[in-house]
Amino acid sequence: MTNTKRSVTGTAPLLDARALNRATLDRQLLLRRSRRSVAAAVEHLLGLQAQNVKPPYYALAARLDGFAPEALSRLMADREAVRIVTMRSTIHTHTADDCLTLRPLVQPARDRELVTFRRGLAGVDLDRLAGLARDLVETEPRTMGQLREALLKEWPDADPQALAVAARCRLPLVQVTPRGLWGRSGQVSLTTAEHWLGRPAQPAPTPDAVVLRYLAAFGPASVQDMQTWAGMTRLRDAFERLRPQLVTFRDEAGVELFDLPDAPRPDPDTPAPPRFLPEFDNLLLSHADRSRVIPPEHRGRSWKGNMAYRTLLVDGFLAGLWRLEEDALVIEPFDRLSRSQRDDVTAEGERMLRVMHPGSSHDVRFGVVRT
């Protein structure tokens, strides 16, 4: 089966960018805040992108009613949520249950990642490396530097970075706390998920089961959308097996979109309040075609090199950037906002500050984008 986007005839109902926007915002808990627990939200969203420590906290603040950062911190301290490399070979915050199943699901992608480092791993027995690395990190959590140093003693001619990457790819390594806790600091120290959580990894879920979960959180979506989110290939077969129990649409480019029959697809004119999202938010990274959230004129404006900016949604679409300075929340819209939009953005910014930084004193200022 091909992995390219499939164009469909005009018989499938059309969903334009605004219809896709409202459907996706609803699934992402961004159209209205949810009363779900933190654990239930993290599970529904299939994890939260977490290259940095703070983004998962801001992501939940935008999505949950009554959220407090300590709630996610407590889950991590109690080992009910963890930070681990999964989708797209990036760090995500997952529930413990998802960590033990989704990490095995993406193992083939992690194996393919090692091909990039094959020259630096010439002569290295990867099974032996995985066993040695497991013994090392389960004896005590290790930093990547410590892991490199220990493995280099066994394979002195190998590339040190490749050795550590091989350990990360072959083993489900989680970052142990206090790393990842709100208001705490700590270097990245690693051990295996099984050791940290005190239970064995579970069989990987079927691709079909994950397709259904992906559509519930990110749909309607194409095959290529899901492959972009997962960092996986060859998912067309799973969609085809599920076709009888799904509904299909087409986007404005004629690409076939799949969805759950009973999933919410709100009216495109449904109001979408402003939202302050962190850098690397799931919403902006989980589709091959991101025009449902990012207008064509603003494509590429939330990134610079390898750095992502914190983003602002207005009327459901990317509309600017924001940053926290010592005494101010600085909001940088891409385009002129109406008076009512500015008022709504200001009110949402003040709410975010109360949730994430209670007791602090920040002005809310509007500035000019500096990208």
Coordinates of C-alpha atoms in Angstrom, one line a residue:
M1 CA 0.0 0.0 0.0
T2 CA 1.2 3.5 -0.8
N3 CA 1.8 6.0 2.1
T4 CA 1.0 9.0 0.0
K5 CA -2.1 11.1 0.5
R6 CA -5.2 9.7 -1.3
S7 CA -7.3 12.0 -3.3
V8 CA -11.0 11.2 -3.4
T9 CA -13.8 12.1 -5.6
G10 CA -16.3 14.8 -4.8
T11 CA -18.8 12.2 -3.4
A12 CA -17.3 12.4 0.1
P13 CA -18.5 15.4 2.2
L14 CA -16.2 18.4 2.2
L15 CA -14.7 19.7 5.4
D16 CA -13.0 23.1 4.9
A17 CA -10.2 24.4 7.1
R18 CA -12.6 26.1 9.5
A19 CA -14.7 22.9 9.9
L20 CA -11.5 20.9 10.5
N21 CA -10.3 23.6 12.9
R22 CA -13.4 23.4 15.1
A23 CA -13.4 19.6 15.1
T24 CA -9.8 19.4 16.1
L25 CA -10.1 22.1 18.8
D26 CA -13.0 20.2 20.3
R27 CA -11.0 16.9 20.4
Q28 CA -8.0 18.8 21.8
L29 CA -10.0 20.2 24.6
L30 CA -9.4 23.7 23.3
L31 CA -12.8 24.8 22.2
R32 CA -14.0 24.7 25.8
R33 CA -12.1 23.7 28.9
S34 CA -12.7 20.2 30.1
R35 CA -13.3 19.0 33.7
R36 CA -11.4 15.8 33.1
S37 CA -8.7 14.8 35.5
V38 CA -5.1 15.5 34.5
A39 CA -4.5 11.7 34.0
A40 CA -7.6 11.4 31.9
A41 CA -6.6 14.4 29.7
V42 CA -3.0 13.1 29.2
E43 CA -4.4 9.7 28.2
H44 CA -7.0 11.2 25.9
L45 CA -4.4 13.3 24.2
L46 CA -2.0 10.3 23.8
G47 CA 0.6 12.2 25.7
L48 CA 2.0 15.8 25.7
Q49 CA 5.0 16.9 23.7
A50 CA 7.7 17.6 26.3
Q51 CA 11.1 18.5 25.0
N52 CA 11.2 21.1 27.7
V53 CA 9.9 20.7 31.3
K54 CA 7.2 23.4 31.3
P55 CA 5.2 22.9 28.0
P56 CA 3.0 20.0 29.3
Y57 CA 1.9 22.2 32.2
Y58 CA 1.0 25.1 30.0
A59 CA -0.7 22.7 27.5
L60 CA -3.0 21.5 30.3
A61 CA -3.6 24.9 31.7
A62 CA -5.1 25.9 28.3
R63 CA -7.3 22.7 28.2
L64 CA -8.5 21.9 31.7
D65 CA -10.9 23.8 34.0
G66 CA -9.5 23.9 37.5
F67 CA -6.0 22.8 36.5
A68 CA -3.1 23.5 38.9
P69 CA 0.5 22.6 38.0
E70 CA 0.9 20.6 41.2
A71 CA -1.6 18.1 39.8
L72 CA 0.7 17.0 37.0
S73 CA 3.7 17.2 39.3
R74 CA 2.0 14.9 41.7
L75 CA 1.3 12.3 39.0
M76 CA 4.9 12.3 38.0
A77 CA 6.2 12.1 41.6
D78 CA 3.8 9.2 42.2
R79 CA 5.1 7.5 39.0
E80 CA 1.7 7.6 37.4
A81 CA 3.1 9.8 34.5
V82 CA 6.5 9.8 33.0
R83 CA 8.7 11.6 30.5
I84 CA 10.0 9.3 27.7
V85 CA 11.0 9.4 24.0
T86 CA 8.1 8.0 21.9
M87 CA 6.3 9.6 19.0
R88 CA 8.5 11.2 16.4
S89 CA 11.5 10.3 18.5
T90 CA 10.7 13.2 20.8
I91 CA 10.1 13.4 24.6
H92 CA 6.5 13.1 25.6
T93 CA 4.7 13.1 29.0
H94 CA 2.6 9.9 29.1
T95 CA 0.5 8.1 31.6
A96 CA 2.3 5.1 33.0
D97 CA -0.1 2.8 31.2
D98 CA 0.5 4.5 27.8
C99 CA 4.3 4.6 28.4
L100 CA 4.3 0.8 28.8
T101 CA 2.3 0.2 25.5
L102 CA 3.0 3.2 23.2
R103 CA 6.7 2.8 23.6
P104 CA 6.7 -0.8 22.3
L105 CA 4.4 0.4 19.4
V106 CA 7.1 2.8 18.1
Q107 CA 10.0 0.4 18.6
P108 CA 10.3 -0.3 14.9
A109 CA 10.8 3.5 14.3
R110 CA 13.4 3.6 17.0
D111 CA 15.2 0.7 15.3
R112 CA 15.2 2.6 12.0
E113 CA 16.6 5.6 13.7
L114 CA 19.7 3.7 14.5
V115 CA 20.5 3.3 10.8
T116 CA 21.6 6.9 10.9
F117 CA 24.3 6.0 13.4
R118 CA 25.5 2.7 11.9
R119 CA 29.0 4.0 11.1
G120 CA 29.5 5.0 14.7
L121 CA 28.2 1.6 15.8
A122 CA 30.4 -0.6 13.6
G123 CA 31.4 -3.8 15.5
V124 CA 28.9 -3.1 18.3
D125 CA 26.6 -6.0 19.3
L126 CA 23.4 -4.0 19.9
D127 CA 21.7 -6.8 21.9
R128 CA 24.7 -6.9 24.2
L129 CA 24.7 -3.1 24.4
A130 CA 21.0 -3.1 25.4
G131 CA 21.7 -5.7 28.1
L132 CA 24.6 -3.8 29.5
A133 CA 22.8 -0.5 29.4
R134 CA 19.8 -2.0 31.2
D135 CA 22.0 -3.3 34.0
L136 CA 23.7 0.1 34.3
V137 CA 20.5 2.2 34.5
E138 CA 18.6 -0.2 36.7
T139 CA 21.5 -0.3 39.2
E140 CA 21.1 3.4 39.5
P141 CA 19.7 6.1 37.1
R142 CA 22.4 7.5 34.8
T143 CA 22.8 10.6 32.8
M144 CA 23.5 10.2 29.0
G145 CA 27.0 11.3 29.7
Q146 CA 27.5 8.6 32.3
L147 CA 26.0 6.1 30.0
R148 CA 28.3 7.1 27.2
E149 CA 31.3 6.8 29.4
A150 CA 30.4 3.4 30.7
L151 CA 29.6 2.0 27.2
L152 CA 32.7 3.5 25.7
K153 CA 34.8 1.3 28.0
E154 CA 33.3 -1.7 26.3
W155 CA 33.5 -0.3 22.8
P156 CA 36.3 2.2 22.8
D157 CA 36.4 2.6 19.0
A158 CA 32.7 3.4 18.7
D159 CA 31.2 6.9 18.5
P160 CA 30.3 7.9 22.0
Q161 CA 27.1 9.7 21.0
A162 CA 26.0 6.7 18.9
L163 CA 26.4 4.4 21.8
A164 CA 24.1 6.5 24.0
V165 CA 21.6 6.9 21.3
A166 CA 21.6 3.2 20.7
A167 CA 20.8 2.6 24.4
R168 CA 17.9 5.1 24.2
C169 CA 16.6 3.5 21.1
R170 CA 16.8 -0.1 22.2
L171 CA 15.5 0.6 25.8
P172 CA 12.4 2.4 27.1
L173 CA 14.3 5.0 29.1
V174 CA 12.3 7.4 31.3
Q175 CA 13.6 10.5 32.9
V176 CA 13.4 10.1 36.7
T177 CA 12.1 12.8 39.0
P178 CA 12.7 15.5 40.2
R179 CA 13.3 16.2 36.4
G180 CA 9.9 17.3 35.0
L181 CA 8.4 18.5 38.3
W182 CA 6.9 22.0 38.5
G183 CA 9.1 24.4 40.3
R184 CA 11.9 21.8 40.7
S185 CA 15.1 21.3 38.9
G186 CA 17.2 18.3 38.1
Q187 CA 19.5 16.9 35.5
V188 CA 18.2 14.3 33.0
S189 CA 18.8 10.9 34.7
L190 CA 17.5 7.7 33.1
T191 CA 16.3 4.3 34.0
T192 CA 14.0 1.8 32.3
A193 CA 10.3 2.3 32.4
E194 CA 9.8 -1.2 33.8
H195 CA 12.2 -0.5 36.6
W196 CA 10.8 2.9 37.4
L197 CA 7.1 1.8 37.3
G198 CA 7.7 -1.5 38.9
R199 CA 5.9 -3.6 36.3
P200 CA 6.7 -5.1 32.9
A201 CA 6.1 -3.5 29.5
Q202 CA 2.8 -4.5 27.9
P203 CA 2.3 -5.9 24.4
A204 CA 2.1 -3.1 21.9
P205 CA -1.4 -2.1 20.9
T206 CA -2.5 -2.9 17.4
P207 CA -2.2 -0.1 14.9
D208 CA -5.9 -0.3 14.5
A209 CA -6.5 0.5 18.2
V210 CA -4.1 3.5 18.0
V211 CA -5.8 4.8 14.9
L212 CA -9.0 5.0 16.8
R213 CA -7.4 6.8 19.7
Y214 CA -5.6 9.2 17.3
L215 CA -8.9 10.1 15.5
A216 CA -10.6 10.7 18.9
A217 CA -7.9 13.2 19.8
F218 CA -6.8 14.7 16.4
G219 CA -9.4 13.8 13.8
P220 CA -10.7 14.0 11.2
A221 CA -7.4 13.1 9.7
S222 CA -5.7 11.5 6.7
V223 CA -3.4 8.5 6.8
Q224 CA -0.4 10.8 6.3
D225 CA -1.6 13.0 9.2
M226 CA -1.4 10.1 11.6
Q227 CA 1.9 9.0 10.2
T228 CA 3.3 12.5 10.8
W229 CA 2.0 12.4 14.4
A230 CA 3.4 8.9 15.2
G231 CA 6.6 9.2 13.2
M232 CA 5.6 5.8 11.7
T233 CA 5.0 4.5 8.2
R234 CA 2.7 2.0 6.5
L235 CA -0.4 2.8 8.4
R236 CA -2.7 2.7 5.4
D237 CA -3.6 -1.0 6.0
A238 CA -4.9 -0.2 9.4
F239 CA -7.1 2.6 8.1
E240 CA -8.4 0.2 5.4
R241 CA -9.2 -2.5 7.9
L242 CA -11.2 0.1 9.9
R243 CA -12.9 1.7 6.9
P244 CA -16.2 -0.1 7.4
Q245 CA -16.6 1.4 10.9
L246 CA -15.3 4.9 10.1
V247 CA -16.8 7.8 8.1
T248 CA -14.8 9.6 5.4
F249 CA -14.6 13.2 4.2
R250 CA -12.4 15.2 1.9
D251 CA -10.5 18.4 2.6
E252 CA -10.2 21.4 0.2
A253 CA -7.3 19.7 -1.6
G254 CA -9.4 16.5 -2.2
V255 CA -7.4 14.5 0.4
E256 CA -9.4 11.7 2.1
L257 CA -10.0 12.2 5.8
F258 CA -11.2 9.5 8.2
D259 CA -13.1 10.0 11.4
L260 CA -15.1 8.2 14.1
P261 CA -18.8 8.3 13.3
D262 CA -19.9 9.8 16.6
A263 CA -17.0 12.2 17.2
P264 CA -17.8 15.9 17.6
R265 CA -17.7 18.0 14.4
P266 CA -19.0 21.4 15.6
D267 CA -20.5 24.0 13.4
P268 CA -17.6 26.0 11.8
D269 CA -19.1 29.2 13.2
T270 CA -18.8 27.9 16.8
P271 CA -16.9 30.5 18.8
A272 CA -13.3 29.6 19.7
P273 CA -11.9 31.5 22.6
P274 CA -8.2 32.7 22.6
R275 CA -5.7 30.2 24.0
F276 CA -2.1 30.5 25.1
L277 CA -0.2 27.4 24.0
P278 CA 3.3 26.3 24.9
E279 CA 6.2 25.7 22.5
F280 CA 5.9 22.3 20.9
D281 CA 2.2 22.0 21.5
N282 CA 0.5 18.8 20.1
L283 CA -2.0 20.9 18.2
L284 CA 0.6 22.4 15.8
L285 CA 2.7 19.2 15.3
S286 CA 0.3 16.3 14.7
H287 CA -0.9 16.7 11.1
A288 CA 0.9 16.6 7.8
D289 CA -1.4 19.4 6.6
R290 CA -1.5 22.0 9.4
S291 CA -3.7 24.5 7.6
R292 CA -6.5 23.5 9.9
V293 CA -4.7 25.5 12.6
I294 CA -2.0 27.6 10.8
P295 CA -3.2 30.0 8.1
P296 CA -1.0 29.9 5.0
E297 CA 0.3 33.4 5.6
H298 CA 1.6 32.5 9.0
R299 CA 3.2 29.2 8.0
G300 CA 6.7 28.9 9.6
R301 CA 6.2 31.8 12.0
S302 CA 6.0 29.7 15.1
W303 CA 9.6 28.3 14.6
K304 CA 13.1 29.6 14.1
G305 CA 15.7 27.0 13.3
N306 CA 15.2 24.3 15.9
M307 CA 13.5 26.6 18.4
A308 CA 9.7 26.8 18.7
Y309 CA 7.9 29.8 20.1
R310 CA 4.9 29.9 22.5
T311 CA 1.9 30.5 20.4
L312 CA -1.4 32.4 20.6
L313 CA -4.7 31.2 19.1
V314 CA -7.3 33.7 18.1
D315 CA -10.6 32.4 16.6
G316 CA -9.0 29.0 16.7
F317 CA -6.1 29.7 14.4
L318 CA -2.4 30.6 15.0
A319 CA -2.4 34.4 15.4
G320 CA 0.7 35.4 17.3
L321 CA 3.4 34.6 19.8
W322 CA 3.8 35.2 23.5
R323 CA 6.5 35.2 26.1
L324 CA 6.9 35.8 29.8
E325 CA 9.3 38.5 31.0
E326 CA 10.2 39.1 34.6
D327 CA 7.3 41.6 35.1
A328 CA 5.1 41.1 32.0
L329 CA 3.3 38.8 29.7
V330 CA 4.2 40.1 26.3
I331 CA 1.7 39.2 23.5
E332 CA 2.9 39.7 19.9
P333 CA 0.0 39.3 17.4
F334 CA 0.8 38.7 13.7
D335 CA -2.1 41.0 12.6
R336 CA -4.1 43.8 14.1
L337 CA -6.6 42.6 16.6
S338 CA -10.0 44.2 17.1
R339 CA -10.8 45.8 20.4
S340 CA -12.9 42.9 21.5
Q341 CA -10.3 40.4 20.5
R342 CA -7.6 42.3 22.5
D343 CA -9.9 42.3 25.5
D344 CA -10.5 38.6 25.2
V345 CA -6.8 37.8 24.7
T346 CA -6.0 40.0 27.7
A347 CA -8.6 38.2 29.9
E348 CA -7.3 34.8 28.8
G349 CA -3.7 35.9 29.5
E350 CA -4.6 37.1 33.0
R351 CA -6.3 33.8 33.6
M352 CA -3.3 31.8 32.5
L353 CA -1.1 33.9 34.8
R354 CA -3.4 33.2 37.8
V355 CA -3.3 29.5 37.1
M356 CA 0.4 29.1 36.3
H357 CA 1.9 31.9 38.4
P358 CA -0.4 32.7 41.3
G359 CA 0.7 35.5 43.5
S360 CA 3.0 36.9 40.9
S361 CA 2.7 40.4 39.4
H362 CA 2.8 40.6 35.6
D363 CA 1.5 43.3 33.4
V364 CA -0.1 42.3 30.1
R365 CA 1.5 44.1 27.2
F366 CA 1.1 43.9 23.4
G367 CA 4.2 44.1 21.4
V368 CA 5.5 43.5 17.8
V369 CA 6.6 40.1 16.6
R370 CA 10.4 39.9 16.5
T371 CA 10.8 36.7 14.3

